[in-house]
PDB file of C-alpha atoms in Angstrom:
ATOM      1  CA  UNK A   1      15.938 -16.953  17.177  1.00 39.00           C
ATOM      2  CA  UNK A   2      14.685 -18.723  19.770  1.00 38.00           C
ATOM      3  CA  UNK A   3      13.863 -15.336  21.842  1.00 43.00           C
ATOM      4  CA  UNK A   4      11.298 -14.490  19.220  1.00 43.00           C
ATOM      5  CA  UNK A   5       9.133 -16.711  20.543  1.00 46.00           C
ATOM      6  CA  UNK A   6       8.238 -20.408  20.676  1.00 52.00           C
ATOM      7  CA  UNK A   7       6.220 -19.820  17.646  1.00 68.00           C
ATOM      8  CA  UNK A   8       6.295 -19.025  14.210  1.00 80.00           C
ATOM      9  CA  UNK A   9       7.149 -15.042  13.397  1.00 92.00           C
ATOM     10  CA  UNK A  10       4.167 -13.344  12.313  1.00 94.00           C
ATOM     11  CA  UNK A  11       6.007 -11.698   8.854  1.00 97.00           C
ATOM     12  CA  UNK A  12       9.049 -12.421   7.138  1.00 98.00           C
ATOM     13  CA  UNK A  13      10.565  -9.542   5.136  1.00 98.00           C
ATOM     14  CA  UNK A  14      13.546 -10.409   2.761  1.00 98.00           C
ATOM     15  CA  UNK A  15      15.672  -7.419   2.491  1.00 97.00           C
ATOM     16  CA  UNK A  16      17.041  -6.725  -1.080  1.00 95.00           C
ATOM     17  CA  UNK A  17      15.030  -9.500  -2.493  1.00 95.00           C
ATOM     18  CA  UNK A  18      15.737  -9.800  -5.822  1.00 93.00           C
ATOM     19  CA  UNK A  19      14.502 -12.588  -7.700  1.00 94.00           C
ATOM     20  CA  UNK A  20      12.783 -13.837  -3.930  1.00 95.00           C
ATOM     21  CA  UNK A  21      14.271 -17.283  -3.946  1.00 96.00           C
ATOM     22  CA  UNK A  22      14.998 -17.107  -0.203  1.00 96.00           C
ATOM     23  CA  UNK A  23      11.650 -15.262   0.151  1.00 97.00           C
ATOM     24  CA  UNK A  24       9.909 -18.289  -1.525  1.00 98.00           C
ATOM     25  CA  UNK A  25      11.903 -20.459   0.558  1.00 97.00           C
ATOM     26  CA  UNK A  26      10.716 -19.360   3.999  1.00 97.00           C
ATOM     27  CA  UNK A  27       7.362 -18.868   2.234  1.00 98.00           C
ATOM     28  CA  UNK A  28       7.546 -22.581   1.708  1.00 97.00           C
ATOM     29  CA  UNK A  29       9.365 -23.642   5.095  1.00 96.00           C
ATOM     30  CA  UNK A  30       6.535 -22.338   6.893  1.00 96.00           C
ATOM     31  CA  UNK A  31       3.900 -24.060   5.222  1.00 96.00           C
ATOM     32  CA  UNK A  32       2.736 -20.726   3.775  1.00 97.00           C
ATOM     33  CA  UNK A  33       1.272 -20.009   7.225  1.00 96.00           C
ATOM     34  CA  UNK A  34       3.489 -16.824   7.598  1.00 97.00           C
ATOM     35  CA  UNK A  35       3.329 -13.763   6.157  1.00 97.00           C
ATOM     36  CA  UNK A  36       6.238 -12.701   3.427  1.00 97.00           C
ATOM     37  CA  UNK A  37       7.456  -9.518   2.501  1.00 97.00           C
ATOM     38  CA  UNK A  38       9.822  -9.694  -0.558  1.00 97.00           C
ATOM     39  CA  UNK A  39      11.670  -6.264  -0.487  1.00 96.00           C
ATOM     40  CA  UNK A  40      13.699  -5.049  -2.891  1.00 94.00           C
ATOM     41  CA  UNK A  41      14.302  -1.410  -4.173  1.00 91.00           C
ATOM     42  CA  UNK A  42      13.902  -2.345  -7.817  1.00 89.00           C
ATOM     43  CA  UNK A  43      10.788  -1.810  -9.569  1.00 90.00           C
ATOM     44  CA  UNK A  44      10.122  -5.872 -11.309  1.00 86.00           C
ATOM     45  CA  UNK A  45      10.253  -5.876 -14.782  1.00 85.00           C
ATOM     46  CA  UNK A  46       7.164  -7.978 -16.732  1.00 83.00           C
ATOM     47  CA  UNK A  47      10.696 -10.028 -18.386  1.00 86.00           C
ATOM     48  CA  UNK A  48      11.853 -10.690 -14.847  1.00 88.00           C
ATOM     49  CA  UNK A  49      11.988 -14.380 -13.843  1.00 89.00           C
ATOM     50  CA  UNK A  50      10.897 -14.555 -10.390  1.00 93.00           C
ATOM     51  CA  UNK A  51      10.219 -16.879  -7.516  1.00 95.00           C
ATOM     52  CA  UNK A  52       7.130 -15.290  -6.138  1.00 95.00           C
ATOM     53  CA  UNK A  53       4.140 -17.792  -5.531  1.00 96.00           C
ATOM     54  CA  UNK A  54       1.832 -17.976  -8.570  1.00 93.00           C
ATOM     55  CA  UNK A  55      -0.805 -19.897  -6.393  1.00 95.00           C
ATOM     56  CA  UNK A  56      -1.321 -18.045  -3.068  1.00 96.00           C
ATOM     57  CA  UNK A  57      -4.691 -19.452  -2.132  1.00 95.00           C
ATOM     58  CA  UNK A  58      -7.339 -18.369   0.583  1.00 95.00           C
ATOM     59  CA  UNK A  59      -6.255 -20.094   3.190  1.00 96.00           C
ATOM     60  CA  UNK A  60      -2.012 -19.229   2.623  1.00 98.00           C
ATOM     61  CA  UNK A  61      -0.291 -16.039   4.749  1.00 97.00           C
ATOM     62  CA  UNK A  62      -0.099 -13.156   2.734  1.00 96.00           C
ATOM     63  CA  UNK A  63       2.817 -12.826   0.004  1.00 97.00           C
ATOM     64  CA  UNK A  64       3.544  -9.417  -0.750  1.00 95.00           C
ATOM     65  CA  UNK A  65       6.504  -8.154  -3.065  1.00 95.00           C
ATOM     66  CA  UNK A  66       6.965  -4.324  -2.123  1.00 94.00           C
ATOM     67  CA  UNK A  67       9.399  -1.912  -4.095  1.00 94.00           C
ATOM     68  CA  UNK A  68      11.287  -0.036  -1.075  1.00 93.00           C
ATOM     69  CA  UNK A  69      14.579   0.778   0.432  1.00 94.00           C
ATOM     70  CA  UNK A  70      16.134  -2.012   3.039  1.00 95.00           C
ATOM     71  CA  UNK A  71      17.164   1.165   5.646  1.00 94.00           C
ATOM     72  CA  UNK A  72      13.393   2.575   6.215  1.00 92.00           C
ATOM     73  CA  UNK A  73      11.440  -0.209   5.389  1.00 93.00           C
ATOM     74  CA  UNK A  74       9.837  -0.036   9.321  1.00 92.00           C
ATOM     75  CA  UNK A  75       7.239   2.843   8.120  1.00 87.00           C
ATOM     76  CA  UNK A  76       5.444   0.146   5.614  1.00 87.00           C
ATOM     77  CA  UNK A  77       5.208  -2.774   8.398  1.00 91.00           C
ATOM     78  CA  UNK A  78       1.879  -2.761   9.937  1.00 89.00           C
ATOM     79  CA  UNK A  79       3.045  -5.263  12.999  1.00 90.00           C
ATOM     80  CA  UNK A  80       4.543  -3.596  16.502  1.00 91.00           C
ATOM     81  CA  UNK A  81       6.334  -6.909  16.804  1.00 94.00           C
ATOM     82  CA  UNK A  82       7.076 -10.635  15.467  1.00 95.00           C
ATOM     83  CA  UNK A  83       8.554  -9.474  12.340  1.00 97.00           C
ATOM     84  CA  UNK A  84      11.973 -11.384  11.397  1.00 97.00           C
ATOM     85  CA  UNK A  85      14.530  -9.707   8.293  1.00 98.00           C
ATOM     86  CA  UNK A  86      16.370 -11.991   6.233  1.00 98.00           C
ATOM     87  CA  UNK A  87      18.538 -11.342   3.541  1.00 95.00           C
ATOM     88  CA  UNK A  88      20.921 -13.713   1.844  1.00 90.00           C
ATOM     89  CA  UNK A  89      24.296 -12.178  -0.438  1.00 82.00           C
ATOM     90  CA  UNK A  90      23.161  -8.665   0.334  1.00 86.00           C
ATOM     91  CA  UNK A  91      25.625  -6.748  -1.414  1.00 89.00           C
ATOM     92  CA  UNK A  92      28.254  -3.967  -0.480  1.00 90.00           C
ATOM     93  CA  UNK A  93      27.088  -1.195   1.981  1.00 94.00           C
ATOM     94  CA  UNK A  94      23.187  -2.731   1.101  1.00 95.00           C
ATOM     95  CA  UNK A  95      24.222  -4.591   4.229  1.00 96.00           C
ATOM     96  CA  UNK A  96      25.215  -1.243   6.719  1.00 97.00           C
ATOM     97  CA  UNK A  97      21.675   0.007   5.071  1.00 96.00           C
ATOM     98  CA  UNK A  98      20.051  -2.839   6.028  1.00 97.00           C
ATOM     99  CA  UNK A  99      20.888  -3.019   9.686  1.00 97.00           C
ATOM    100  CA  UNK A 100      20.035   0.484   9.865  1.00 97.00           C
ATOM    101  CA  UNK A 101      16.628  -0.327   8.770  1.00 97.00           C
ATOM    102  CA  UNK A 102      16.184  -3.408  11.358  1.00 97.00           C
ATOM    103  CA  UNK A 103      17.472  -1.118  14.046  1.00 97.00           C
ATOM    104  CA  UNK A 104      15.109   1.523  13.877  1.00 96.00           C
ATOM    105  CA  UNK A 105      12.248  -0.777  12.662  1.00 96.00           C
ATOM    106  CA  UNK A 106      10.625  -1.050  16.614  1.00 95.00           C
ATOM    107  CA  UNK A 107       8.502  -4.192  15.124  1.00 96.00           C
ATOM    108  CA  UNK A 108      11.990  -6.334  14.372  1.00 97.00           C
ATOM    109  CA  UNK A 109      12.315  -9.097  16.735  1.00 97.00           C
ATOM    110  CA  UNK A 110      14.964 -10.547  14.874  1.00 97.00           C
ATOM    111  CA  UNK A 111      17.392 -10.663  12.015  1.00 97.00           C
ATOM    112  CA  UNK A 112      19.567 -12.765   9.852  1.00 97.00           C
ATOM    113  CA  UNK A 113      21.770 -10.788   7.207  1.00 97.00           C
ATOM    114  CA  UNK A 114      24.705 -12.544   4.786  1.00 95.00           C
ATOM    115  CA  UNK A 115      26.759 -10.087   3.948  1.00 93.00           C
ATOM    116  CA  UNK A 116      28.899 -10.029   0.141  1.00 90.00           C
ATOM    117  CA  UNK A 117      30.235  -8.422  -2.820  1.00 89.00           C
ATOM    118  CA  UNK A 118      32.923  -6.602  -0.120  1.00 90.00           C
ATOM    119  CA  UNK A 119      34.271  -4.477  -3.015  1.00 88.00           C
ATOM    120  CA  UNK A 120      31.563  -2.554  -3.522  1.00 90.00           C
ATOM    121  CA  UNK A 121      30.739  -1.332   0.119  1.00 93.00           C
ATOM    122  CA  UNK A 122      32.167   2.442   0.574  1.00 93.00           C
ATOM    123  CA  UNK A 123      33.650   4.044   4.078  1.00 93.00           C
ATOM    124  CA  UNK A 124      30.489   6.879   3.794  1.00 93.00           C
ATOM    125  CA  UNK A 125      28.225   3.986   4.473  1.00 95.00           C
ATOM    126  CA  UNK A 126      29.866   1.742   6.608  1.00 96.00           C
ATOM    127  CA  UNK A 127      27.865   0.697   9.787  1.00 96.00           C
ATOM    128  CA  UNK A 128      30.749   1.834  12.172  1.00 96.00           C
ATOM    129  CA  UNK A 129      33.277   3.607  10.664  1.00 94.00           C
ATOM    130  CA  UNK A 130      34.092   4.836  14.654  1.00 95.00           C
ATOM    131  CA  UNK A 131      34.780   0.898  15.629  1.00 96.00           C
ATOM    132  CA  UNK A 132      37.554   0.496  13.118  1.00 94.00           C
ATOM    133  CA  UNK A 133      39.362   4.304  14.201  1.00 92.00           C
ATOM    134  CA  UNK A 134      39.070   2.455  17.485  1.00 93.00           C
ATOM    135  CA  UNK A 135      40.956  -0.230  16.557  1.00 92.00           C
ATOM    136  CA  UNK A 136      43.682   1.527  14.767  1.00 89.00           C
ATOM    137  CA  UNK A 137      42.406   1.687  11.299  1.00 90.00           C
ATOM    138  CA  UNK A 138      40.420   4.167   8.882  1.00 82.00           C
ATOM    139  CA  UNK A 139      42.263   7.723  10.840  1.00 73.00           C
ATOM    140  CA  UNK A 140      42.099  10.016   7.990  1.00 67.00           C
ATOM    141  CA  UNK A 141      46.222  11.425   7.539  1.00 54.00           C
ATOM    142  CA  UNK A 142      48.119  13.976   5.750  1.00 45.00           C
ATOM    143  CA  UNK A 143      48.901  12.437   1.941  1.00 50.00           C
ATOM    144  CA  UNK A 144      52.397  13.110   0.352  1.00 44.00           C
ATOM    145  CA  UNK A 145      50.424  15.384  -2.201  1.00 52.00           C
ATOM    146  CA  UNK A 146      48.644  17.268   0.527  1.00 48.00           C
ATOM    147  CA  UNK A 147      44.836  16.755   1.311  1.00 47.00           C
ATOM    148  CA  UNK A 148      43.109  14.404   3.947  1.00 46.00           C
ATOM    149  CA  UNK A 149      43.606  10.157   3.266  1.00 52.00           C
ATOM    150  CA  UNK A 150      42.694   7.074   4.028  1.00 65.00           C
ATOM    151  CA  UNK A 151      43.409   3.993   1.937  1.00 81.00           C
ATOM    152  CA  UNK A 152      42.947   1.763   5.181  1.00 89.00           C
ATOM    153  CA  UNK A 153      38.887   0.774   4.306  1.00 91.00           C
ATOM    154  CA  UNK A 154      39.881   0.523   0.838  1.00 88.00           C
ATOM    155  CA  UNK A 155      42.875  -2.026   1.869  1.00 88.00           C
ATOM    156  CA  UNK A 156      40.323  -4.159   3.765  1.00 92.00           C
ATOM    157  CA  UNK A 157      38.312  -4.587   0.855  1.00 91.00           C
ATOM    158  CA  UNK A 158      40.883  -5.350  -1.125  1.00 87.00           C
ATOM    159  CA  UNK A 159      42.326  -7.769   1.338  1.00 88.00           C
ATOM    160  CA  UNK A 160      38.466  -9.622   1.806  1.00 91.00           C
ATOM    161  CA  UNK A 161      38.374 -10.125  -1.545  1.00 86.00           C
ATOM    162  CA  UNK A 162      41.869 -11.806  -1.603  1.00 84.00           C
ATOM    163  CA  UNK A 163      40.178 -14.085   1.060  1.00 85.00           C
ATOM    164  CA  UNK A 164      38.085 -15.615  -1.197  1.00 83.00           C
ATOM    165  CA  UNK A 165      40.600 -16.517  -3.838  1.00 80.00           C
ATOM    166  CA  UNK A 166      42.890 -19.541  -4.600  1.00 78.00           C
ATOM    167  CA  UNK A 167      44.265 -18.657  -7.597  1.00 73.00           C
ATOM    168  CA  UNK A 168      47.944 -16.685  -6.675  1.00 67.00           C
ATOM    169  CA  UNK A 169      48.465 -16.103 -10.496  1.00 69.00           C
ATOM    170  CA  UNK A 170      44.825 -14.091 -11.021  1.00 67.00           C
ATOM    171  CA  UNK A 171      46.127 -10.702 -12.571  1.00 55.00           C
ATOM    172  CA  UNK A 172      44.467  -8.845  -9.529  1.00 61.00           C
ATOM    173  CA  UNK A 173      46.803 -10.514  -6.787  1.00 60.00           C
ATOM    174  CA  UNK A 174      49.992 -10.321  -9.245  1.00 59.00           C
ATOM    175  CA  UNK A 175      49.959  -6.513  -9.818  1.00 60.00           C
ATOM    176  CA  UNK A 176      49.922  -5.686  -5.780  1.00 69.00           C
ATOM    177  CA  UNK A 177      52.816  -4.582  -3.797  1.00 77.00           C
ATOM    178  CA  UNK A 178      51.542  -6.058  -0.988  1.00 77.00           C
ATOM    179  CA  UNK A 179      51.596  -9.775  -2.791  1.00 79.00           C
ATOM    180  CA  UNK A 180      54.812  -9.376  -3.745  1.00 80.00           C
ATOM    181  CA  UNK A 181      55.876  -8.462  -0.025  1.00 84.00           C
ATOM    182  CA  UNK A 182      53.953 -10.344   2.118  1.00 84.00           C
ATOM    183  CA  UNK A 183      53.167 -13.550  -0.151  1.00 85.00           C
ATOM    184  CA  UNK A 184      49.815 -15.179  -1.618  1.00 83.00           C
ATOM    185  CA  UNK A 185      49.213 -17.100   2.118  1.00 87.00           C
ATOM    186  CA  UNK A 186      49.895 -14.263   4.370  1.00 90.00           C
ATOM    187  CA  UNK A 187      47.426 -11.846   2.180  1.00 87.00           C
ATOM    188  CA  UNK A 188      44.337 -14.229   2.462  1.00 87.00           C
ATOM    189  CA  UNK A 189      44.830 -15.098   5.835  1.00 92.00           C
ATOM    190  CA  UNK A 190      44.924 -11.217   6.576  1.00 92.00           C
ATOM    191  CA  UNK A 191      41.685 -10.915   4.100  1.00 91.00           C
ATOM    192  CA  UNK A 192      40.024 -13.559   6.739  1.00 92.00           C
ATOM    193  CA  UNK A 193      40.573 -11.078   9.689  1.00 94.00           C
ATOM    194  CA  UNK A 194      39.470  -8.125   7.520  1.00 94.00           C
ATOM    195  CA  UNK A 195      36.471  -9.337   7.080  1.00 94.00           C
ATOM    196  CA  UNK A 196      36.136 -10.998  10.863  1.00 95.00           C
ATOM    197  CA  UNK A 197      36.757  -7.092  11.299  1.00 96.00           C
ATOM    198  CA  UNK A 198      34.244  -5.309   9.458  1.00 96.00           C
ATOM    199  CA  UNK A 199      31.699  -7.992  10.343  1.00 97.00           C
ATOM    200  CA  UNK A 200      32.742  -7.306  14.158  1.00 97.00           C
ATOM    201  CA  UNK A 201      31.850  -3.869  13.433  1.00 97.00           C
ATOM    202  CA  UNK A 202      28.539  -4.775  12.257  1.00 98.00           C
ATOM    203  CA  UNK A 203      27.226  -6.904  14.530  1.00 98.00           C
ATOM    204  CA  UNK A 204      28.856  -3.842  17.543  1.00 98.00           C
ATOM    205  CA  UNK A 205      26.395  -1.902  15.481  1.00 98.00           C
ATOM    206  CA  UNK A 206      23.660  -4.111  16.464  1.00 98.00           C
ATOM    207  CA  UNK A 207      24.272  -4.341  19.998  1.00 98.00           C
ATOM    208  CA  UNK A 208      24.908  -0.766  20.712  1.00 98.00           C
ATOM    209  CA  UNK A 209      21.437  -0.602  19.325  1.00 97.00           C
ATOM    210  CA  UNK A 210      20.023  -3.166  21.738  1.00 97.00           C
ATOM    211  CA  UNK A 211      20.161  -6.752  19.828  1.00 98.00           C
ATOM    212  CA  UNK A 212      22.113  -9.450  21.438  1.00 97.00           C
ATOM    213  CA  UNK A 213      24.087 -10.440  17.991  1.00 98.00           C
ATOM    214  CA  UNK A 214      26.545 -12.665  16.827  1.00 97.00           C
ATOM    215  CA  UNK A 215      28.364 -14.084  13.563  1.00 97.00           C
ATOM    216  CA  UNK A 216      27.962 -17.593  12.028  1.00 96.00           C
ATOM    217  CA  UNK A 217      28.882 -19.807   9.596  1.00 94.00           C
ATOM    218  CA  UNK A 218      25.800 -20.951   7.510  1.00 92.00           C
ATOM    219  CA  UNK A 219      27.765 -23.384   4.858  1.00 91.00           C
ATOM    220  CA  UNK A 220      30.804 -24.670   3.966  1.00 90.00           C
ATOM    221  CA  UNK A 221      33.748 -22.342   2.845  1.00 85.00           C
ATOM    222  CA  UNK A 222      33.971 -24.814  -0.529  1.00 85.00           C
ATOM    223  CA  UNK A 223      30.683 -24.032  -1.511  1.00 88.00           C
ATOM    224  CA  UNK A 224      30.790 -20.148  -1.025  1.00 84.00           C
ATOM    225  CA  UNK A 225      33.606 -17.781   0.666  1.00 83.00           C
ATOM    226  CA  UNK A 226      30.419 -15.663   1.319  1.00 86.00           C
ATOM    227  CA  UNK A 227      29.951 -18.129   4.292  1.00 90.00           C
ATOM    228  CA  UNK A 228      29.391 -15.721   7.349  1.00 93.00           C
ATOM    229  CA  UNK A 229      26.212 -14.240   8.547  1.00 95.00           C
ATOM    230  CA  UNK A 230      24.875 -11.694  11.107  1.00 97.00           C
ATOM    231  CA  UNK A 231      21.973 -12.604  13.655  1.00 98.00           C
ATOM    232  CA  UNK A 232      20.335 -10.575  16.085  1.00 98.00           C
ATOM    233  CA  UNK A 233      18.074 -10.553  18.356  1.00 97.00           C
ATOM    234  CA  UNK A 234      16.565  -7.813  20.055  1.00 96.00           C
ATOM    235  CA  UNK A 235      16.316  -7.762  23.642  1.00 92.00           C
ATOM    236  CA  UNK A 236      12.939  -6.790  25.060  1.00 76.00           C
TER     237      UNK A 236
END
């Protein structure tokens, strides 16, 4: 992030926020002299338990929790530039919606996303759906019953969330062909270049778009599979 500037961002948002841990946390790492934005689409119940800042005093950055959607969340920012996204186990296609949103957010200097929850992303929302037809995969064919298909996307998926496993007798990995053919080691290493894959396509997304970006490992695999995180930068 070091193109953003020798100093400190001038807002933080946290896309899909939830309970704003990580919000808090960067609240906190800067000394509460940066401005938060804890974003989520859910409206907060009065029975939540959150990690929003009780205290915010006269002299902290503003802390704001705002109920909006990650892929237009640009039209509420009030800055032309210095604003970093973070987001930590943003789920499914919430991910593909949230780079849209830093993309077309002119005011996003920056960006640090970590992707999860695999299973629940759909093709329709995918980030670049064109990437993976470029490498071979996701070309709608002719079924045996008639009718357009594609069971490659849904494959990957399936083949991520085999990644994370390392139990070959969980009911899931037992009743699949492809188990049985190709073996408990040979499926999760191919689940560790599906999701090299679809993360490739993300961060392509990015850099058609004008961020330099690239993928990293933020923690060990032992403590969470979900281990792997986009950052951009935008060029200006």
């Amino acid at each position: 992030m070091a193109r953003v500037g020798a100093e400190a961002p001038r807002t933080v948002v946290d896309l899909g926020a939830g309970k704003a841990l990580l919000s808090r946390c960067c609240y906190e790492a800067f000394a509460r002299k940066v401005r938060v934005v804890a974003l989520d689409r859910r409206t907060v119940d009065a029975r939540d338990a959150l990690y929003d800042p009780p205290d915010v005093g006269a002299g902290d950055a503003a802390y704001a929790r705002v109920v909006g959607d990650v892929a237009d969340f640009g039209a509420r920012l009030d800055e032309t530039s210095g604003v970093v996204c973070v987001s930590k186990h943003l789920c499914g296609s919430a991910t593909d919606a949230a780079l849209a949103g830093v993309a077309a957010a002119a005011a996003v200097d920056a960006c640090v996303l970590a992707p999860c929850c695999h299973q629940k992303a759909k093709k329709r929302d995918y980030a670049n759906v064109a990437f993976l037809e470029e490498a071979g995969f996701c070309r709608e064919h002719v079924g045996l019953r008639g009718g357009a298909q594609d069971n490659d996307f849904r494959t990957l998926l399936w083949l991520v969330q085999f990644s994370k496993s390392d139990n070959p007798q969980a009911w899931e990995h037992r009743r699949r062909v492809m188990t049985t053919i190709l073996g408990f080691a040979r499926c999760r290493d191919l689940g560790l270049k599906a999701r090299r894959l679809l993360e490739e396509g993300r961060l392509r997304y990015l850099r058609d778009r004008g961020f330099e970006a690239t993928l990293v490992r933020y923690v060990d695999a032992a403590t969470t599979p979900d281990n792997l995180a986009i950052v951009g930068v935008r060029a200006r």
